[in-house]
Coordinates of C-alpha atoms in Angstrom, one line a residue:
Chain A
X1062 CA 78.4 -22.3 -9.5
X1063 CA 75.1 -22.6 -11.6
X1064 CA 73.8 -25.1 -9.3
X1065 CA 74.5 -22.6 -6.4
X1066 CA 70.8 -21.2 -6.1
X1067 CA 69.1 -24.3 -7.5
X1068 CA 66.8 -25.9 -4.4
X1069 CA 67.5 -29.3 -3.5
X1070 CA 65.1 -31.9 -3.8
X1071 CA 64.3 -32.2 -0.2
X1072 CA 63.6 -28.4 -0.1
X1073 CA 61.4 -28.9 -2.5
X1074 CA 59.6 -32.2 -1.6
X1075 CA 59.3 -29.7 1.8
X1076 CA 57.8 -27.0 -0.4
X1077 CA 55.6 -29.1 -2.0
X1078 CA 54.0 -30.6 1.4
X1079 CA 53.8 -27.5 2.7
X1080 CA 51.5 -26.3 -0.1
X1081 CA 49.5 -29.7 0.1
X1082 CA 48.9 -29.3 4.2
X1083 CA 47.5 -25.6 3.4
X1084 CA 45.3 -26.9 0.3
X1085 CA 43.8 -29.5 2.0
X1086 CA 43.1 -27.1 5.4
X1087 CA 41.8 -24.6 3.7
X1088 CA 39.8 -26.4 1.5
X1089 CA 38.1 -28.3 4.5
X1090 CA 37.7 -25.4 6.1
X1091 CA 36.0 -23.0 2.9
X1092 CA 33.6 -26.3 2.2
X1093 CA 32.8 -26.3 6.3
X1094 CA 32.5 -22.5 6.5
X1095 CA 30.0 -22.8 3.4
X1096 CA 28.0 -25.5 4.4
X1097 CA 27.0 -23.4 8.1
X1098 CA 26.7 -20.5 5.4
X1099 CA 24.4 -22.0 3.6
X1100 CA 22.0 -22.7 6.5
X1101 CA 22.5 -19.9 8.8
X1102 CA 19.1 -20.8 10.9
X1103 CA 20.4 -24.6 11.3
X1104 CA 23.7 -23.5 12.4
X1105 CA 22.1 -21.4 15.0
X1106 CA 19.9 -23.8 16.2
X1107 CA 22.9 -26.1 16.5
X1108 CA 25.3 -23.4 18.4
X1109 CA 22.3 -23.2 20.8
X1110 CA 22.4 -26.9 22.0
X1111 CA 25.7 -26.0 22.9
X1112 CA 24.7 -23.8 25.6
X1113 CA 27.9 -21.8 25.4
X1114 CA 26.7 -18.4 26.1
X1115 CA 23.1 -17.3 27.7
X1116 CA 23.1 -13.7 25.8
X1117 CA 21.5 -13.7 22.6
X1118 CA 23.4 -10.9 21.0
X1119 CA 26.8 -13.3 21.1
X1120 CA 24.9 -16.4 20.2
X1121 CA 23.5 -14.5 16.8
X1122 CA 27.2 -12.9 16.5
X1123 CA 28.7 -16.4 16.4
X1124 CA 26.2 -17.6 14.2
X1125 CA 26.9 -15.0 11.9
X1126 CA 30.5 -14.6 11.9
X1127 CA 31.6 -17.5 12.1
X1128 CA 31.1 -19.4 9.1
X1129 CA 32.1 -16.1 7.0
X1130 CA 35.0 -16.4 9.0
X1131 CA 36.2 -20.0 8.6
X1132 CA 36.1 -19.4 5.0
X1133 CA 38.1 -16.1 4.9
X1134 CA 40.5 -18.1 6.8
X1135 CA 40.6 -21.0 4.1
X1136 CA 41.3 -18.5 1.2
X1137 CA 44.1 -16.7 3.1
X1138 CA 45.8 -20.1 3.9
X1139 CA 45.5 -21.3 0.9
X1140 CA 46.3 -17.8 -0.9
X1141 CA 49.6 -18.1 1.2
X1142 CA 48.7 -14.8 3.2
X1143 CA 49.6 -14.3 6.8
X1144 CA 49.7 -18.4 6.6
X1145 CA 51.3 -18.8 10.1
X1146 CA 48.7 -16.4 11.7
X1147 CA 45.3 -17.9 9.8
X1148 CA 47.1 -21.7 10.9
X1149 CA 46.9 -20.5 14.6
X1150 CA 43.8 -19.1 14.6
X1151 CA 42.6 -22.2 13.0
X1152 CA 44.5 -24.7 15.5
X1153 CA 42.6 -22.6 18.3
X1154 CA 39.2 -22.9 16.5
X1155 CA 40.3 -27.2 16.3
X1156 CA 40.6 -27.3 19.7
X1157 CA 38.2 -25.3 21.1
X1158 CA 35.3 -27.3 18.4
X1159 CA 37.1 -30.4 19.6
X1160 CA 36.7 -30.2 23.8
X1161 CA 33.2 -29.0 22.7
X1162 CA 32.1 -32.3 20.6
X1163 CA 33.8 -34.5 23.0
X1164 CA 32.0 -32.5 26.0
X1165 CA 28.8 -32.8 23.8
X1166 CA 29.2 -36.6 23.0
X1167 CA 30.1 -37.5 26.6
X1168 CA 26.5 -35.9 27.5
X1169 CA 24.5 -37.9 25.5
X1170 CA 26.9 -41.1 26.0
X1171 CA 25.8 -40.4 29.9
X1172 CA 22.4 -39.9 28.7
X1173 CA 21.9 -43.3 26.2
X1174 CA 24.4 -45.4 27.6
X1175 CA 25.5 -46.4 24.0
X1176 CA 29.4 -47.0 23.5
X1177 CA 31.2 -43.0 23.2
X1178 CA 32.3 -44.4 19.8
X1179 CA 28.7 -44.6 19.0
X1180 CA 27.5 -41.3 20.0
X1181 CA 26.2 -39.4 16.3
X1182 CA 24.8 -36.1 16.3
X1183 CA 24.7 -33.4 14.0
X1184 CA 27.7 -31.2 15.7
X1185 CA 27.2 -28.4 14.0
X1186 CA 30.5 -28.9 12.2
X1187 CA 29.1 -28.5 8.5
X1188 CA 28.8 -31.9 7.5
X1189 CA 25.5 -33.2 9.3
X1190 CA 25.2 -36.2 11.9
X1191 CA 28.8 -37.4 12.7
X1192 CA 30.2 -40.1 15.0
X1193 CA 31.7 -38.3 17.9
X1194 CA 34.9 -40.5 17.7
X1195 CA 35.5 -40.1 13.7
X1196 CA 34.8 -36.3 14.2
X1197 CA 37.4 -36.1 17.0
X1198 CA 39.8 -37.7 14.8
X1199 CA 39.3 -35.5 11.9
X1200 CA 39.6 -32.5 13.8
X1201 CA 43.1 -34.2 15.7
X1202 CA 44.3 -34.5 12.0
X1203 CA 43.3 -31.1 10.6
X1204 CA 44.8 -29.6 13.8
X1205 CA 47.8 -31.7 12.8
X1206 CA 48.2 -30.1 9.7
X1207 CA 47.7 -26.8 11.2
X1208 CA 50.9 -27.2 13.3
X1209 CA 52.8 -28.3 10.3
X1210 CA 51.9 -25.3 8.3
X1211 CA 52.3 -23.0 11.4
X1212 CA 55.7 -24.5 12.0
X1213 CA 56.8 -24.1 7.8
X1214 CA 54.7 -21.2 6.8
X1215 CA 54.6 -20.6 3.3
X1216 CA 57.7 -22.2 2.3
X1217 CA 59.5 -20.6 -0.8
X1218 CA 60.2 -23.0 -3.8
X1219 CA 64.0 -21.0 -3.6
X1220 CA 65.7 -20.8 -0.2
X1221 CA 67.3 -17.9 -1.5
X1222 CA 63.4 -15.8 -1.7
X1223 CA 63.7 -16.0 2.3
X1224 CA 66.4 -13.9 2.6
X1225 CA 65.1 -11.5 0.3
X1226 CA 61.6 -11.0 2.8
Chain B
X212 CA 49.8 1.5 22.4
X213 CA 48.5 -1.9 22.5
X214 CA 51.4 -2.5 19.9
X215 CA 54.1 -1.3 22.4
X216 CA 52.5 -2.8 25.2
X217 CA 52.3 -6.4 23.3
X218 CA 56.3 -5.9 22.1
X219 CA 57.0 -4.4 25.4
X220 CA 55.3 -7.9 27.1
X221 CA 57.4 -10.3 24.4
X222 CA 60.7 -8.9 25.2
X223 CA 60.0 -9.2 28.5
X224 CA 59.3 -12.6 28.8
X225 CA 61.6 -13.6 26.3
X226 CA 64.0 -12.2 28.3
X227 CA 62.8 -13.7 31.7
X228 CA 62.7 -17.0 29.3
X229 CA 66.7 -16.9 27.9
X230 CA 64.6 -17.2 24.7
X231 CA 67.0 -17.1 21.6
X232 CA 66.3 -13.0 20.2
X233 CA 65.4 -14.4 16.5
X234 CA 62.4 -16.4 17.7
X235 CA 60.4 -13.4 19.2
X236 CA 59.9 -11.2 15.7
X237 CA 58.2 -14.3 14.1
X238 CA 56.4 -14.8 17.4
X239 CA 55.0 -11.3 17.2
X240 CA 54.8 -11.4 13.4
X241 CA 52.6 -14.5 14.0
X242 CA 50.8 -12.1 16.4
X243 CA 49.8 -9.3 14.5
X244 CA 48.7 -11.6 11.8
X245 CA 46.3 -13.2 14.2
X246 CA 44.6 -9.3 14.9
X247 CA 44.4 -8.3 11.9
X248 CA 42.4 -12.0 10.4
X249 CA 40.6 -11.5 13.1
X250 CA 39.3 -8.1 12.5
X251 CA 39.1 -7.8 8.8
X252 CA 37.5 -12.3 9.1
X253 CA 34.6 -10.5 11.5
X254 CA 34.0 -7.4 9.4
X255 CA 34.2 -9.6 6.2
X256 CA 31.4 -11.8 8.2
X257 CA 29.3 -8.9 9.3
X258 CA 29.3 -7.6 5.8
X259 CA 28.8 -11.2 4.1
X260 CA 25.6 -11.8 6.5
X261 CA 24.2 -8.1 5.6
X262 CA 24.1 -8.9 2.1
X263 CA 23.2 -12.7 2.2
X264 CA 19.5 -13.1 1.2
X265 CA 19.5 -16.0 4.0
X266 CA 21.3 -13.6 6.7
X267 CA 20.0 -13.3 10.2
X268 CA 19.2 -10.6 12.4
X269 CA 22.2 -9.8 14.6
X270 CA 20.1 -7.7 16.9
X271 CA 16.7 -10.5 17.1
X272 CA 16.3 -12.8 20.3
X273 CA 15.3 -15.9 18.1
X274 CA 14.5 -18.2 21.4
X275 CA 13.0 -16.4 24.1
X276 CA 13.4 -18.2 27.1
X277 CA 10.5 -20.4 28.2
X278 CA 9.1 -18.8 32.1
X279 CA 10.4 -21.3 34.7
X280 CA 6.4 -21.0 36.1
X281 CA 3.5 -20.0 34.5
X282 CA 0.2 -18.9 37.2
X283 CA -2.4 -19.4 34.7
X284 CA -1.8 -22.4 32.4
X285 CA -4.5 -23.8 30.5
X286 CA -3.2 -27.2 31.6
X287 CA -2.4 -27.1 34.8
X288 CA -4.9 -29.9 36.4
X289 CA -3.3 -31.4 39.7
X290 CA -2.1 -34.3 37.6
X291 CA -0.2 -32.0 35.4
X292 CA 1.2 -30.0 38.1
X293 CA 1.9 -33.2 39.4
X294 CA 4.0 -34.4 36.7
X295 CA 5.9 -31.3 36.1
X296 CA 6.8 -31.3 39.5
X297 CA 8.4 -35.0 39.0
X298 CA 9.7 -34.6 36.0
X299 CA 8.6 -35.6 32.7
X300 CA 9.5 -39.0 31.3
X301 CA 8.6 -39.1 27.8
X302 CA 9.1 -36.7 24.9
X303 CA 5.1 -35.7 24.7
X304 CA 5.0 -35.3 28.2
X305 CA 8.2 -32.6 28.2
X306 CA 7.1 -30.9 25.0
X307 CA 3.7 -30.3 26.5
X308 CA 4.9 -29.0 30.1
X309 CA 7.4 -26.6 27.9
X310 CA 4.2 -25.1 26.1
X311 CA 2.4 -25.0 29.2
X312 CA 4.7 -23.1 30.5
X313 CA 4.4 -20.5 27.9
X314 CA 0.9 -20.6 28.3
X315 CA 0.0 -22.6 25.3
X316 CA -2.9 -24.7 24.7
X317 CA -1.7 -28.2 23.1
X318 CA -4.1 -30.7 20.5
X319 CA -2.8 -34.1 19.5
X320 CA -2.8 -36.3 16.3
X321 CA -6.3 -37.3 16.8
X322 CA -7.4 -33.5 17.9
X323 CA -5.5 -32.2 14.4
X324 CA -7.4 -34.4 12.1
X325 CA -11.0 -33.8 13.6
X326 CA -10.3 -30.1 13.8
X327 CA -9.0 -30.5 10.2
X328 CA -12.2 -32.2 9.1
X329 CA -14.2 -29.7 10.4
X330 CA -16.0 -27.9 7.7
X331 CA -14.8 -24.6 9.6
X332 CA -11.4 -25.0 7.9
X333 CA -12.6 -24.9 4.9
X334 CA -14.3 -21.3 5.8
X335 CA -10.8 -20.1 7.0
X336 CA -12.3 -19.8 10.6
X337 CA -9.9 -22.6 11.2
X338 CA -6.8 -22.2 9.4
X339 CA -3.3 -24.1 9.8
X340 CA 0.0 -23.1 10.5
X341 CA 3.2 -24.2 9.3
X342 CA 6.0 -22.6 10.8
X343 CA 9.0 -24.4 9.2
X344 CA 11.2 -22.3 6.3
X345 CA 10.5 -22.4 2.4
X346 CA 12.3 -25.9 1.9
X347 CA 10.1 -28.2 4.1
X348 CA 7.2 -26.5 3.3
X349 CA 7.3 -27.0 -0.4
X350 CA 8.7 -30.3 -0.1
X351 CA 5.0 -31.4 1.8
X352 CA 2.9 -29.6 4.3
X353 CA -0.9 -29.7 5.6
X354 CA -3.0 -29.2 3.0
X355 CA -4.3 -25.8 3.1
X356 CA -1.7 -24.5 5.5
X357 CA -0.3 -21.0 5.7
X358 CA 3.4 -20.8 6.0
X359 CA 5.1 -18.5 8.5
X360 CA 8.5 -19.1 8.6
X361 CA 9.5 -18.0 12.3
X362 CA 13.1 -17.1 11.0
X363 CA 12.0 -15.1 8.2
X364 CA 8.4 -13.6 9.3
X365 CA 8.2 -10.7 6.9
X366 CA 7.8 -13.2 4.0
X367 CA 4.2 -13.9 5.0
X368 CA 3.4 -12.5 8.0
X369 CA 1.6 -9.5 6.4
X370 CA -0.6 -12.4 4.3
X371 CA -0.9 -14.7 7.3
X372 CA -1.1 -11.8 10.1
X373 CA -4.9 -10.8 9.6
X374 CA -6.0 -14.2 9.2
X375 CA -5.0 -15.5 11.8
X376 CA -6.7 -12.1 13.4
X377 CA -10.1 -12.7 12.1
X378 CA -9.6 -17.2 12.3
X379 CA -11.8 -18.3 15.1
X380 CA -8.7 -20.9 15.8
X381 CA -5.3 -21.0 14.9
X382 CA -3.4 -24.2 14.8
X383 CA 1.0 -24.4 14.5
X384 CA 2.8 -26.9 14.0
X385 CA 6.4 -27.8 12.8
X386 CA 7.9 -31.0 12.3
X387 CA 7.3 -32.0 16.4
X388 CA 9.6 -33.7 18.6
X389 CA 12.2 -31.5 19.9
X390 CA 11.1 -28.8 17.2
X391 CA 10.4 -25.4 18.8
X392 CA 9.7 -23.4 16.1
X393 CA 5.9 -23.9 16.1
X394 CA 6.3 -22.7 19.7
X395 CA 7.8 -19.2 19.2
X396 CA 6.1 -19.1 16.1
X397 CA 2.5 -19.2 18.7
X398 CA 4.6 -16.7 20.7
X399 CA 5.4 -14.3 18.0
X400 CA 1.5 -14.5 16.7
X401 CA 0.3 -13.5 20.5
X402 CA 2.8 -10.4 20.2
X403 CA 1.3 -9.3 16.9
X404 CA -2.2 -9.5 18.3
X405 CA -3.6 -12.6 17.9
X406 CA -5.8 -13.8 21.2
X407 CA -4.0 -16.8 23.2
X408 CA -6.9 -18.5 23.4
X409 CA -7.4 -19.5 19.4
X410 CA -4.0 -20.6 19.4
X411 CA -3.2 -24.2 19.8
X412 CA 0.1 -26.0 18.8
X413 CA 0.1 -29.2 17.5
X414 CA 2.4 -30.9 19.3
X415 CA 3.6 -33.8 17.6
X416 CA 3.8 -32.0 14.0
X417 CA 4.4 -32.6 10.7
X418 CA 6.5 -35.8 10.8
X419 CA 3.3 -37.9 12.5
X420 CA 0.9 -36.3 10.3
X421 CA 2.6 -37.8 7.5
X422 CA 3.4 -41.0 9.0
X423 CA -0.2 -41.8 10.1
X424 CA -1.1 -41.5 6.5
X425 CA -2.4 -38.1 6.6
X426 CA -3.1 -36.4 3.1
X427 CA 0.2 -33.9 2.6
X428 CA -0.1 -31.2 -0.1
X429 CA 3.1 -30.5 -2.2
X430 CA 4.2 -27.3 -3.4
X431 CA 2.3 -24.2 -2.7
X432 CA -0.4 -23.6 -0.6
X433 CA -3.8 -25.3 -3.0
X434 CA -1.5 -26.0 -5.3
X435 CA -4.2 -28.7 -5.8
X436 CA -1.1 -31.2 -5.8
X437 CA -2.4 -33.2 -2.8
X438 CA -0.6 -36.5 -2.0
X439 CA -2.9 -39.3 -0.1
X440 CA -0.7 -41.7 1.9
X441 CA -3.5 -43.1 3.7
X442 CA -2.7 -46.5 2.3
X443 CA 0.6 -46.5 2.3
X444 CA 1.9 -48.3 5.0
X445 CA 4.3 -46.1 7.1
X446 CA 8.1 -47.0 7.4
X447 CA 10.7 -46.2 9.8
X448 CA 12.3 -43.9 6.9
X449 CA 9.0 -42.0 7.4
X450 CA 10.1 -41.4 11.4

């Protein structure tokens, strides 16, 4: 009977991964929203090789927002609010920054003729000259744990504190 | 009402779908939290870059596009129309038909150091133009150079502005290459009032000055702390 509300050890091995997958996304993704922060100019110079939009009022919006943005995301998901909307918001931003490096890195591999896997360029990611295939990787594993914490949310330690929500 | 229309969409299609009825609150839960990081990320980015000392101007066109002709181009000798018309094939070649196409007058390596030989430098009726921001600058620049950050012009452009009026030339430059910066910053000088004709850009910037051996002052402008390279052998690090 004293056991009865006690969580089990997977439940809380499940908790515990839970918390780990949001730390680690949100952390990557405060340090990558600081790092464009810090350098507004060099992020927009970067967002303009891109080529994604012709009018200059969204390209300065983007460059603005959007590193403020990454990290407001990274403190919510790790702060455990609205996890499961922040993870899907981030999963979209993965994938949309992923078909855009792979797009990028397929130009200049057309371009140089070196190997794909030996296309580097700064992507604009945060963390200066990457290789396109480690970057695409990274990104495949941070959208990874994006899923995982948009399928779990913010698990409770208790099973019991779901019910009471 | 775009509340009711989203629910009255779900229900819909989760109906159409056979989806089970305890999946569609956390799907519209899931939702709403997307709108509302959206809207309070973007304000909270709005208000982050309007208080950031390093913020930019939401409302400034920071690359004005370069004209796809230009009728009067101090450059344009047959063999120069010529090669624009083929297509440029080395990175010289393409940065100097881009500034010919905004009208600007080019000088080389060899141009840059006679012109900053000349004992009209020294008068200020030639003066030097660096147009990269506050870290490059200070880390090495021409000796004697004005800076002018193109991103953050209302640092110096009040100190710069009127001597670059009264300079008999004007030479910008940046680090080179693929660098444009020297480029609108020449641009933004011609819209403040300073005659086309004194300004040249030095197209392959900063990073061959210092690898040729040039002398590079650190530091402020005559901060007196002037480093001569000119026997130092230049390395590929120096690229």
């Amino acid at each position: 009977m004293k056991n009865q509300h006690l969580p089990t050890a997977s439940v809380r091995s499940r908790a515990v991964l839970s918390l780990l997958a949001r730390v680690v996304l949100g952390a990557m993704f405060i340090y990558l929203g600081w790092s464009k922060a810090a350098d507004p100019v060099g992020f927009l110079k970067l967002l303009r090789q891109y080529q994604l939009v012709d009018n200059y009022l969204l390209l300065n919006f983007i460059a603005v927002v959007l590193p403020w943005f990454e990290m407001f995301c990274g403190i919510l998901i790790i702060g455990g609010v609205a996890v499961r909307g922040t993870a899907l918001i981030l999963l979209l931003m993965l994938t949309g920054f992923t078909g855009l490096i792979i797009q990028r890195a397929l130009v200049i591999h057309d371009a140089s003729h070196i190997p794909f896997c030996s296309v580097h360029f700064d992507c604009g990611c945060g963390t200066g000259e990457v290789f396109a295939c480690w970057k695409t990787f990274e990104n495949l594993s941070l959208g990874g744990l994006a899923v995982a914490v948009l399928i779990r949310g913010s698990l409770p330690a208790r099973p019991n504190a779901r019910k009471t929500r | 009402m775009a509340h009711s229309l989203t629910t009255c969409f779900l229900v819909t299609m989760s109906e159409q779908l056979g989806l089970h009825s305890c999946i569609m609150p956390a799907v519209r839960s899931v939702v709403f939290e997307c709108v509302w990081v959206v809207v309070i990320g973007v304000a909270v980015g709005l208000v982050a870059n309007r208080i950031s000392p390093k913020g930019l101007t939401l409302s400034r066109n920071y690359f004005p596009p370069t004209p796809k002709t230009s009728s009067a181009t101090p450059l344009s000798s047959a063999k120069t129309r010529g090669r624009l018309e083929s297509g440029v094939t080395n990175e010289l070649e393409r940065v100097k038909a881009r500034l010919a196409r905004r009208g600007l007058r080019v000088i080389l390596h060899t141009n840059a150091v006679q012109v900053f030989q000349s004992l009209r430098r020294e008068a200020n009726n030639i003066v030097f133009i660096d147009s990269r921001e506050d870290k490059y600058y200070r880390e090495a620049h021409i000796p004697g150079a004005y800076q002018l950050d193109y991103y953050r012009p209302e640092k110096h452009i009040e100190e710069v502005l009127p001597i670059c009026l009264a300079a008999e030339q004007v030479v910008v430059y940046c680090n080179g290459g693929d660098c444009e910066d020297s480029e609108l910053s020449a641009v933004m000088l011609t819209e403040f009032g300073v005659d086309k004709q004194r300004l040249v850009v030095y197209a392959e910037g900063f990073t061959v000055w210092k690898k040729m051996g040039m002398p590079c002052e650190i530091g402020e402008r005559l901060s007196g702390n002037i480093v001569a390279t000119r026997d130092e052998k230049p390395t590929p690090a120096d690229r």
